[in-house]
CSV table of C-alpha atoms in Angstrom, one decimal:
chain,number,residue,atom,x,y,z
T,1,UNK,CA,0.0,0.0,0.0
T,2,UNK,CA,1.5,3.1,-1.1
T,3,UNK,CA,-0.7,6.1,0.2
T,4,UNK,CA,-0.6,9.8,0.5
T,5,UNK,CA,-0.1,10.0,-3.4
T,6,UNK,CA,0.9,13.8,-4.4
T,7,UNK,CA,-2.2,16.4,-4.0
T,8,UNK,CA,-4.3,17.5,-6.7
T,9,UNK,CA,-2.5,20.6,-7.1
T,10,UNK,CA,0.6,18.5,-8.2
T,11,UNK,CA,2.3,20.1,-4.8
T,12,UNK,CA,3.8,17.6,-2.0
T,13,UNK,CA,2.1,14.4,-1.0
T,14,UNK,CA,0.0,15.1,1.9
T,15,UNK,CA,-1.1,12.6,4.4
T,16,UNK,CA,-4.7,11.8,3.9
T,17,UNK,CA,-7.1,10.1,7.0
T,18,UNK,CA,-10.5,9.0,7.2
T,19,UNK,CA,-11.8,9.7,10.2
T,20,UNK,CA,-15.3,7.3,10.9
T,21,UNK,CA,-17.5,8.3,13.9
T,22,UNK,CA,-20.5,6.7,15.2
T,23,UNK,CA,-24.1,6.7,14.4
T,24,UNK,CA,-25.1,2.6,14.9
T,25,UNK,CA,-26.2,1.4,11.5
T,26,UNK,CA,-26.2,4.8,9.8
T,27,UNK,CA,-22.5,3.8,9.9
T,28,UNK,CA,-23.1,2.2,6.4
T,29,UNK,CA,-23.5,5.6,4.8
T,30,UNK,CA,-19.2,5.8,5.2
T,31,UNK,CA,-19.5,2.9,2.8
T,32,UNK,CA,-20.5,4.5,0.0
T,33,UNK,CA,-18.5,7.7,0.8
T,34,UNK,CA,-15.6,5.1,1.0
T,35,UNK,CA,-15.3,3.8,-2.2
T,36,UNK,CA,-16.8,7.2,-4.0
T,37,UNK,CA,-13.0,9.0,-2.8
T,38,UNK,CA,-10.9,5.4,-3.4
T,39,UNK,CA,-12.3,5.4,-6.8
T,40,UNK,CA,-11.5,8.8,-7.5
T,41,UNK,CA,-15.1,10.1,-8.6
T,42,UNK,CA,-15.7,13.1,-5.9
T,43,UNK,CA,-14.7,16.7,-6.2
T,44,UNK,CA,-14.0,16.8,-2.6
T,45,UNK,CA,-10.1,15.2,-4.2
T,46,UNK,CA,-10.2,16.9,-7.5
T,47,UNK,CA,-11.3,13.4,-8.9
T,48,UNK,CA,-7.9,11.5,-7.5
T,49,UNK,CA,-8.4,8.4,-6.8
T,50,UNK,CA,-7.6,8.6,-2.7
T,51,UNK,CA,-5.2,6.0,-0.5
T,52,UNK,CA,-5.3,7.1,2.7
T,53,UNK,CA,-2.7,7.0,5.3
T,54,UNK,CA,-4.6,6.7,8.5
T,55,UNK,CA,-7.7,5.5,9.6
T,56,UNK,CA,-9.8,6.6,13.3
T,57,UNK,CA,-13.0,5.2,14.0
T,58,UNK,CA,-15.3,5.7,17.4
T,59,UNK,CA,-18.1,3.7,17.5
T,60,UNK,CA,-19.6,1.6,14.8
T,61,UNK,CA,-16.9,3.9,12.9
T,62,UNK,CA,-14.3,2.0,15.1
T,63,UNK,CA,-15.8,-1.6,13.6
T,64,UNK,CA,-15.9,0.0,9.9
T,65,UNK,CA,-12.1,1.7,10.6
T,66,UNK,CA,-10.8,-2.0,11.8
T,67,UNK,CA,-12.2,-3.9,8.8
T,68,UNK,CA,-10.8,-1.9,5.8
T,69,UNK,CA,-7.4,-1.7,7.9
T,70,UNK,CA,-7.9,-5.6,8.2
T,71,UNK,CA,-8.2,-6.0,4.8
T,72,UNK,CA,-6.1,-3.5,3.1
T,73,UNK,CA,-3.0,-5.6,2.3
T,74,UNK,CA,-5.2,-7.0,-0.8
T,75,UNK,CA,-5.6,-3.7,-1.6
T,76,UNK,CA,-8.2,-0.4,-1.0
T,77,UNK,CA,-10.7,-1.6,-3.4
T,78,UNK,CA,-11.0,-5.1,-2.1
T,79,UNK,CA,-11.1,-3.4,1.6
T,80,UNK,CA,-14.3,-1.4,0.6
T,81,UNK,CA,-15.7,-4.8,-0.9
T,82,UNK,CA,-14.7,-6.4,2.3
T,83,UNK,CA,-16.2,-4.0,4.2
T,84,UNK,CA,-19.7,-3.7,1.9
T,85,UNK,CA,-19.7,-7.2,2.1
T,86,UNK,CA,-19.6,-8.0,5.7
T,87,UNK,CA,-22.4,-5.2,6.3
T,88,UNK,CA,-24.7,-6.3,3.8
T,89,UNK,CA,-23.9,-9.7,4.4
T,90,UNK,CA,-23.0,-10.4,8.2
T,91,UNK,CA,-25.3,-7.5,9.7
T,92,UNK,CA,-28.2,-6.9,7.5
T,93,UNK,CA,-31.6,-8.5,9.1
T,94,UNK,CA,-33.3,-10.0,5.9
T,95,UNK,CA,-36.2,-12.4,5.1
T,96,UNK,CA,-33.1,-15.5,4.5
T,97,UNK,CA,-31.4,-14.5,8.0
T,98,UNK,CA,-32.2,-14.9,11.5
T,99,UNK,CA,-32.1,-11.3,12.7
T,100,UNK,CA,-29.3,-8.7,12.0
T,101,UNK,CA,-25.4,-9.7,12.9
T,102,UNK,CA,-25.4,-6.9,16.2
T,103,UNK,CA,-27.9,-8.4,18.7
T,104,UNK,CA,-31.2,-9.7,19.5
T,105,UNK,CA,-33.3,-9.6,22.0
T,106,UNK,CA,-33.1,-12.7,24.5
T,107,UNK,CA,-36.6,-14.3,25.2
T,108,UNK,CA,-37.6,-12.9,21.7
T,109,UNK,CA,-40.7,-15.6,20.9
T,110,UNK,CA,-41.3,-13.6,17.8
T,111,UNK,CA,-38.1,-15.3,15.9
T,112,UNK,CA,-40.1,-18.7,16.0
T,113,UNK,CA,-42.1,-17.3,13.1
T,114,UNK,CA,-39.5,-16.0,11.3
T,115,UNK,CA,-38.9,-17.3,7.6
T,116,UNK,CA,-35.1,-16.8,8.6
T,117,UNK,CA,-35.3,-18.5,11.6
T,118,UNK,CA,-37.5,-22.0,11.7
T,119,UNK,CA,-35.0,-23.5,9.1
T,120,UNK,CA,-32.8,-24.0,12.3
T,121,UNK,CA,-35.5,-24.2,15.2
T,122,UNK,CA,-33.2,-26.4,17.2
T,123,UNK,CA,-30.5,-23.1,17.3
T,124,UNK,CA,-33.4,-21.1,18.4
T,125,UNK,CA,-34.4,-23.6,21.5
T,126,UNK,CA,-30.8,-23.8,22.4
T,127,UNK,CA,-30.9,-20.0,22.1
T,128,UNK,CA,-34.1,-19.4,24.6
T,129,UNK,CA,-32.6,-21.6,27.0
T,130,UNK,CA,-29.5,-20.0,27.1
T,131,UNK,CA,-31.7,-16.7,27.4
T,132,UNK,CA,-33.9,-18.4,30.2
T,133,UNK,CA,-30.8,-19.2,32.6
T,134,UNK,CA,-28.9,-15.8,32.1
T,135,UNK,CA,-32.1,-13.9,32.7
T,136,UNK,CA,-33.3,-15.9,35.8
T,137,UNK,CA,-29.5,-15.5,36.9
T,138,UNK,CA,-29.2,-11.8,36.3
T,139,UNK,CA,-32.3,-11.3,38.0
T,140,UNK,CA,-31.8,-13.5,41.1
T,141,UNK,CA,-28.4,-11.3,41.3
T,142,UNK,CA,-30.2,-7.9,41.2
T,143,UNK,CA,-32.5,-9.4,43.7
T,144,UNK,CA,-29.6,-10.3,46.1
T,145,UNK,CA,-28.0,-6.5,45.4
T,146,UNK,CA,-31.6,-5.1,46.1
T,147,UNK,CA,-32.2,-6.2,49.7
T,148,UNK,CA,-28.7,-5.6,50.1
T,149,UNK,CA,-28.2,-1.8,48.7
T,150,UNK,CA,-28.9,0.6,51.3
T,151,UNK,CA,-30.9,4.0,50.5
T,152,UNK,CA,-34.6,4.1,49.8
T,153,UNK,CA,-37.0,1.2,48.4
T,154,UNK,CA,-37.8,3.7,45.3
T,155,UNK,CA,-34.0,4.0,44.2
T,156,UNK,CA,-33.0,0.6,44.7
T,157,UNK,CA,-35.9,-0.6,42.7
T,158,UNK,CA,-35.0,1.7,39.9
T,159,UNK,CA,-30.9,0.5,40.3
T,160,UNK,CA,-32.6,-3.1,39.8
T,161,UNK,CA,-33.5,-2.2,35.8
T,162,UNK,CA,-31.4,-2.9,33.5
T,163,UNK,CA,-32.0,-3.4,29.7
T,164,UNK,CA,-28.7,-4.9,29.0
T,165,UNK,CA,-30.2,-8.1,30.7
T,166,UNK,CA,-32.4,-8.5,27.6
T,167,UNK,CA,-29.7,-7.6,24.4
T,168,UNK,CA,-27.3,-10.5,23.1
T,169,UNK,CA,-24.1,-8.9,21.5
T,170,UNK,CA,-23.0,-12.6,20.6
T,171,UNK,CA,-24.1,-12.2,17.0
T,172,UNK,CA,-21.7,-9.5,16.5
T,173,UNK,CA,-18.6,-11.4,18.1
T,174,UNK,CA,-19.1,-13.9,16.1
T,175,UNK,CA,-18.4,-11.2,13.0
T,176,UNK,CA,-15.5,-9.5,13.9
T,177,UNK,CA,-14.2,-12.8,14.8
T,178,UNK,CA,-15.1,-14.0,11.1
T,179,UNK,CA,-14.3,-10.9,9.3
T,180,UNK,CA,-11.4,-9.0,11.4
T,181,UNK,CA,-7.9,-10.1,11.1
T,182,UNK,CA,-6.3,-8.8,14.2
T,183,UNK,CA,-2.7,-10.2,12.0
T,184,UNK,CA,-3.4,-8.0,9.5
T,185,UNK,CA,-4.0,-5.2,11.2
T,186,UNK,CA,-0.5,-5.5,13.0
T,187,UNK,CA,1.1,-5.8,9.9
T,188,UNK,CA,-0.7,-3.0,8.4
T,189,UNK,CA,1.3,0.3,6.7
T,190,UNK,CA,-2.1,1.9,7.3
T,191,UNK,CA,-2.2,3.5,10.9
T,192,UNK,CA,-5.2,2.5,12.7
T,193,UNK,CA,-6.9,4.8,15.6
T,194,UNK,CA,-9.2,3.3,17.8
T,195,UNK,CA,-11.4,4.8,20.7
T,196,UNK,CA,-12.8,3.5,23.7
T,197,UNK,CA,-14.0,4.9,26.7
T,198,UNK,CA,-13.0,3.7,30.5
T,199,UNK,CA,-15.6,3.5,32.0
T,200,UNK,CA,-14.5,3.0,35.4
T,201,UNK,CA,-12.2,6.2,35.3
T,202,UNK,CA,-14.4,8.1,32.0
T,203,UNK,CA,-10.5,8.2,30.4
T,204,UNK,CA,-10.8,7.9,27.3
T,205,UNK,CA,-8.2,5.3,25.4
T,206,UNK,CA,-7.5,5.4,21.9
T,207,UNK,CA,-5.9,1.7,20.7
T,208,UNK,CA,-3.3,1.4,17.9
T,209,UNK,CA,-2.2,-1.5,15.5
T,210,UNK,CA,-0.1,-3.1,17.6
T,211,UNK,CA,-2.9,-3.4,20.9
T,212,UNK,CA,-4.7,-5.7,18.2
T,213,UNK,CA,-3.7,-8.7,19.5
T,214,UNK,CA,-5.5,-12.4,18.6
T,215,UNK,CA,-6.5,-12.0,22.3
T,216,UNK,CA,-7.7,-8.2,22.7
T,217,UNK,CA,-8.5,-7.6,19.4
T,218,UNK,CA,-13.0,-8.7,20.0
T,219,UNK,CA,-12.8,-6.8,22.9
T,220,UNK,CA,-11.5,-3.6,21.8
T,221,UNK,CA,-14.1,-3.4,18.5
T,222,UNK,CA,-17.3,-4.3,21.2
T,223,UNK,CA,-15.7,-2.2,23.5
T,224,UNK,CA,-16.0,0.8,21.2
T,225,UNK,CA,-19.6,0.1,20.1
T,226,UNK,CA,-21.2,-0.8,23.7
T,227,UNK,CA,-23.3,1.3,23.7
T,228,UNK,CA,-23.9,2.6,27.7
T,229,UNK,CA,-27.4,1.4,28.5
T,230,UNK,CA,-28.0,-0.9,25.9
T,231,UNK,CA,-24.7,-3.0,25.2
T,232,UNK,CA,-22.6,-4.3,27.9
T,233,UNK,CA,-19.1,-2.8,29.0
T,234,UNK,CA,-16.3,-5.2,27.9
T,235,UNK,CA,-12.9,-5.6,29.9
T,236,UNK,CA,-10.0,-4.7,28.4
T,237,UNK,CA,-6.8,-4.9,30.7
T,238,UNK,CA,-9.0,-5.7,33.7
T,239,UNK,CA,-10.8,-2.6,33.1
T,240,UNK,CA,-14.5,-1.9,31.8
T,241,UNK,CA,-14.4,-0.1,28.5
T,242,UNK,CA,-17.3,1.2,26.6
T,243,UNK,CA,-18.5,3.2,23.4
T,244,UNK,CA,-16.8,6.7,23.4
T,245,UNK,CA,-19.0,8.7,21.2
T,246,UNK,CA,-20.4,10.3,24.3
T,247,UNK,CA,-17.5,12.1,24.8
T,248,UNK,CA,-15.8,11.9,21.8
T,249,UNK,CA,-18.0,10.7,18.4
T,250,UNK,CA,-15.1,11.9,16.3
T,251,UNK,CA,-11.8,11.6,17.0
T,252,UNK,CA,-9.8,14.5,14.7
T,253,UNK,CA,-7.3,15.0,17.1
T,254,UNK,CA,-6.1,11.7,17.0
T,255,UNK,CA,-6.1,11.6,13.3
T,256,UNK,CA,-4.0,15.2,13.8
T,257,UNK,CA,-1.5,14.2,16.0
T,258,UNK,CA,-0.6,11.3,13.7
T,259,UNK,CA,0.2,13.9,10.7
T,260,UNK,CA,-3.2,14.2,9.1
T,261,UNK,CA,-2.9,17.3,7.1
T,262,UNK,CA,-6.4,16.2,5.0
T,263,UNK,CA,-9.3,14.6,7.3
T,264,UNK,CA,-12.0,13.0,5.7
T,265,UNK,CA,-15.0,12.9,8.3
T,266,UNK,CA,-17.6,10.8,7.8
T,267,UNK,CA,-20.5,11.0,10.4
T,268,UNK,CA,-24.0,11.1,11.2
T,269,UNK,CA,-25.6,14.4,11.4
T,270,UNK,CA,-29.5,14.1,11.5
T,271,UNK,CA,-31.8,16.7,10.4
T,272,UNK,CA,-33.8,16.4,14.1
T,273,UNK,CA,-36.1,18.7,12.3
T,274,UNK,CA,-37.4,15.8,10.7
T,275,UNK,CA,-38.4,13.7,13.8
T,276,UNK,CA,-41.9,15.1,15.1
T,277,UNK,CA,-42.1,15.3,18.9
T,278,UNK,CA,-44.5,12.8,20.0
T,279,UNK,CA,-47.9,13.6,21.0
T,280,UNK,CA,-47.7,12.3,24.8
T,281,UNK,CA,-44.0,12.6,26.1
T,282,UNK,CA,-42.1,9.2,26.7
T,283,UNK,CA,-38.4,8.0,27.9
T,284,UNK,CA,-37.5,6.1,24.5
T,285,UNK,CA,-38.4,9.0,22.1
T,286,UNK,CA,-36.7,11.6,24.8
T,287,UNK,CA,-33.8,9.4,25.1
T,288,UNK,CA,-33.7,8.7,21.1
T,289,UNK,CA,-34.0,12.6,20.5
T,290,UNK,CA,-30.6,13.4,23.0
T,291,UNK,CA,-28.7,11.0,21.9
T,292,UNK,CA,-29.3,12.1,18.0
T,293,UNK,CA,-29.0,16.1,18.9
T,294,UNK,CA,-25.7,14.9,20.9
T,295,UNK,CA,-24.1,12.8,18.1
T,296,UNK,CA,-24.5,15.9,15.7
T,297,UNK,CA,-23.0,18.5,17.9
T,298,UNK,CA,-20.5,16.8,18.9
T,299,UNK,CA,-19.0,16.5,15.2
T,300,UNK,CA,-19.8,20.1,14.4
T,301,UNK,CA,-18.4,21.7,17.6
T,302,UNK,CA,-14.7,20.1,17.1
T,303,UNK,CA,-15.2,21.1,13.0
T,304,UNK,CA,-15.4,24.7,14.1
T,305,UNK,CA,-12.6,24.3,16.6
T,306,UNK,CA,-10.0,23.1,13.6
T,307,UNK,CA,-11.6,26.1,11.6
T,308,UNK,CA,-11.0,28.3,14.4
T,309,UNK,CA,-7.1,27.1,14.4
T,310,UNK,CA,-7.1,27.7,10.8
T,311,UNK,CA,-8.1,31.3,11.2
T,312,UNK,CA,-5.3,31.8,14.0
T,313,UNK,CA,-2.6,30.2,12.1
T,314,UNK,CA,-3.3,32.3,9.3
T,315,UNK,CA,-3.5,35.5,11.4
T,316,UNK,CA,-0.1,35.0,12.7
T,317,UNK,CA,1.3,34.3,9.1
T,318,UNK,CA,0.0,37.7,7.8
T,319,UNK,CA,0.5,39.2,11.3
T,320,UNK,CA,-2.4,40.8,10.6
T,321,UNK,CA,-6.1,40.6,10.1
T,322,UNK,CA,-9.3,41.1,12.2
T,323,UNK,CA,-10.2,40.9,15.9
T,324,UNK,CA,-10.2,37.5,16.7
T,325,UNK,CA,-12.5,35.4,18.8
T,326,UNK,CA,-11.8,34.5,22.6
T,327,UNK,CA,-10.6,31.2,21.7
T,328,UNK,CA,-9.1,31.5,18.8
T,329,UNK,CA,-6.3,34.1,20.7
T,330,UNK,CA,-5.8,31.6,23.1
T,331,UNK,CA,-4.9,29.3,20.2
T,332,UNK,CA,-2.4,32.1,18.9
T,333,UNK,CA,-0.7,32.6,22.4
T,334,UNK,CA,-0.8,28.6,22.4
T,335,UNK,CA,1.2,28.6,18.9
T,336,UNK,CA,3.4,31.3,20.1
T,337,UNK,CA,4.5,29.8,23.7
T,338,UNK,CA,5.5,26.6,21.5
T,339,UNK,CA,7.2,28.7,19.1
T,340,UNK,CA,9.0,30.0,21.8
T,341,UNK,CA,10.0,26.8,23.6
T,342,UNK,CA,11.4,25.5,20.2
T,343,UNK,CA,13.5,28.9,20.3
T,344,UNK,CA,15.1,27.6,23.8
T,345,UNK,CA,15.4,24.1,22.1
T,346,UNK,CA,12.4,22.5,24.1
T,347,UNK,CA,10.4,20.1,22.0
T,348,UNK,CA,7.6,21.7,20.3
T,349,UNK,CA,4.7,20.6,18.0
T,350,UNK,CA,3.3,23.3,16.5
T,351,UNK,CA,-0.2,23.9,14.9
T,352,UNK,CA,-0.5,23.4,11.2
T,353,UNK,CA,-3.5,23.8,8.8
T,354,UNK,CA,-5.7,21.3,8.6
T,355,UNK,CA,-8.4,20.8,5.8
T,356,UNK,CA,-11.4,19.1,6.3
T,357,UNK,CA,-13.8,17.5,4.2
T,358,UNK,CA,-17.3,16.6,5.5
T,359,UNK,CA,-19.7,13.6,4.7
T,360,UNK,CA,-23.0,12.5,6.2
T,361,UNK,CA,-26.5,11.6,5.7
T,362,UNK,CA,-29.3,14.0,6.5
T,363,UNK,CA,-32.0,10.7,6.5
T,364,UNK,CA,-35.0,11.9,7.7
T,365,UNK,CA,-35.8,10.6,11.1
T,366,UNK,CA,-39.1,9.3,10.9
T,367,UNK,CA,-38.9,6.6,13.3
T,368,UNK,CA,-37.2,5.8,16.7
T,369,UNK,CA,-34.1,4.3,17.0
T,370,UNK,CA,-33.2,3.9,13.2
T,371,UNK,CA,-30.3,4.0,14.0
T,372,UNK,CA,-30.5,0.9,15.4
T,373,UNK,CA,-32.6,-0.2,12.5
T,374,UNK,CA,-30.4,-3.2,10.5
T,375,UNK,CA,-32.7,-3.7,7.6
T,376,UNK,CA,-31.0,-4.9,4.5
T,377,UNK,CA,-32.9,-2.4,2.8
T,378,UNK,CA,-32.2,0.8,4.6
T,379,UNK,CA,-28.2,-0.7,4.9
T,380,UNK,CA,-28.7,-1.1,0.9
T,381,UNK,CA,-30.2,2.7,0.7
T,382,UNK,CA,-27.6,4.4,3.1
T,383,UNK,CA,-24.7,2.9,1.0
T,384,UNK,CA,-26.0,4.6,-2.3
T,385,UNK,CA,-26.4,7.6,-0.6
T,386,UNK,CA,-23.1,8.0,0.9
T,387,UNK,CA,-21.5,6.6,-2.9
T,388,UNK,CA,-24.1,9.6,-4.7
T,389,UNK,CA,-23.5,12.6,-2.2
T,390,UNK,CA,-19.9,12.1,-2.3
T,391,UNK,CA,-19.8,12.0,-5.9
T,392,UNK,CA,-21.6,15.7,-5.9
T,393,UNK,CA,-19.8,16.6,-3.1
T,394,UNK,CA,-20.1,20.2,-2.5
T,395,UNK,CA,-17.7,21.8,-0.2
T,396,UNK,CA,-19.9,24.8,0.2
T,397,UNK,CA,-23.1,23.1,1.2
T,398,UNK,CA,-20.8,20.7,3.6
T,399,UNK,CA,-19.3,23.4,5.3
T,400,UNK,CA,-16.0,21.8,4.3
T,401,UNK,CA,-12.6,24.0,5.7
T,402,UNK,CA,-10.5,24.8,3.8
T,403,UNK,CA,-7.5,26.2,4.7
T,404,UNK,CA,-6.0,30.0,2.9
């Protein structure tokens, strides 16, 4: 893999990253946006054909990040096939499978009349079983906890819920164990960015090619999409790790600090618009509603930072220009203090320009929890779309940055 060909401009090769948040199954759309910018057919790369230097991923990003790393050594097409593949294949909940390739729902009698799912009805009694005894032990254990927890009856009831009791994530082990070569990965040219949240310590940990291990390598990729809540923590190091995107959906730093001087972010950034409030208030739409307005703001927020940078760096090159914004001086007096400590010979890192293209679906949300929604058709539709909106990328309407 060669990578970081010369820009468009025919100036010096600059180092190229895709940086691939969250957003649950919306995380297909980067698919499309994918191969659109390997095969050279966006404007957002002046119609080169793109090889990518480094790849960050948070969230389902993480999975999607650690699958075309995987598979890269046969090449960036074939990684984008992989990755297509595997998502269409492995994850998508069709009429011939037996639910999606992310979880289920234990106790779920409904998958006894499922086309997909009586060709193998002695799976599915093994299956509800299973579910029976690590429900009825889950439960007993709360029940222990409960007359044991101190406080009041009404918050130790409320401590006894827990909907992770009823989600399986043993669907999706089974991929990455299938589908993710943790060998590969080490052996990779391609640096790979992981992150995953502490959730003991809230620390955020970002994991690199070499923590990819045959033995660690399951645990990070769940780790980064357990989702708090509804997917269970997963110990890494003798430490509970979790999805990250709370805290950090889209890791451009990382991508930064590992000489990115082009980021390409793909991510989700619903139109909430779209999503009518519903007519008697309820947790799961309130929930749904926060976590979507979150993912969004996230993603925008550390966008206008890097712009903000831009504008400082490019202030102190002219050495003049107009007021500048609170933060954005504090970035110039951060420059300038590490100018300064390179002057005495301390080591420094200073700010460069960064450009930044943007990518994401604007779906409308018209039901609750799509992103959690592993339909082959809507995984079939949000591919297309990300292939189509990169190819008419516009950098105007996707508020890329670019820098002076």
């Amino acid at each position: 893999m060669t990578g970081g060909r010369a820009n468009e401009t025919g100036g010096a090769a600059r180092k190229h990253a895709f940086i691939l948040a969250g957003g649950g199954a919306y995380a297909a759309y980067q698919i499309g946006v994918v191969r659109a910018l390997l095969d050279g057919v966006s404007p957002a790369s002046n119609y080169w054909p793109l090889e990518p230097q480094i790849v960050v991923g948070a969230s389902a990003g993480a999975f999607n990040a650690a699958l075309l790393v995987s598979a890269a050594n046969r090449g960036f097409r074939a990684a984008v096939d992989h990755l297509e593949r595997t998502w269409l294949r492995d994850l998508a909940d069709s009429v011939e499978t037996c639910g999606n390739g992310v979880f289920r729902l234990r106790l779920n009698a409904a998958r006894f009349a499922e086309l997909g799912c009586i060709a193998d009805p002695a799976r599915l009694l093994v299956e509800f079983l299973q579910d029976t005894v690590h429900v009825t032990e889950d439960l007993a254990r709360r029940g222990v906890a409960l007359l044991a927890a101190r406080g009041t009856l009404e918050q130790r009831l409320v401590e006894l819920v827990d909907v992770e009791t009823f989600i399986s994530v043993e669907p999706f082990r089974g991929v990455i164990r299938r589908d993710i070569d943790p060998a590969a990965i080490r052996r990779s040219a391609l640096t790979l960015r992981v992150a995953a949240i502490n959730w003991k310590t809230g620390a955020v940990r970002i994991f690199g090619n070499a923590d990819f291990t045959n033995d660690t390598s399951a645990a990070i990729i769940q780790a980064a999409i357990a989702i708090p809540g509804l997917f269970p923590s997963v110990d890494i190091d003798g430490a509970p790790y979790a999805d990250a995107s709370f805290v950090l959906n889209t890791p451009l730093k990382q991508a930064i600090d590992t000489g990115a001087d082009v980021l390409h972010v793909m991510y989700f950034n619903p139109d909430v618009g779209t999503l009518p409030l519903p007519r008697v208030r309820n947790t799961v739409s309130t929930l749904n509603r926060a976590v979507l307005i979150s993912l969004g703001a996230m993603m925008n927020r550390d966008i206008e930072i890097a712009s903000r940078v831009n504008l400082a760096l490019d202030v102190m090159r002219r050495q003049t220009g107009p007021a500048l914004p609170a933060d954005a001086r504090a970035v110039v007096h951060e420059a300038g203090s590490r100018a300064a400590a390179a002057a005495r010979g301390a080591p420094a890192a200073p700010h460069r320009p960064i450009e930044i293209h943007r990518y994401h679906t604007r779906e409308s949300m018209g039901a609750t929890f799509r992103w959690l929604s592993f339909g082959l058709d809507h995984l079939e539709r949000l591919v297309a779309q990300g292939f189509e909106d990169t190819r008419r990328h516009d950098c105007v309407a996707s508020g890329c940055i670019i820098p002076d």
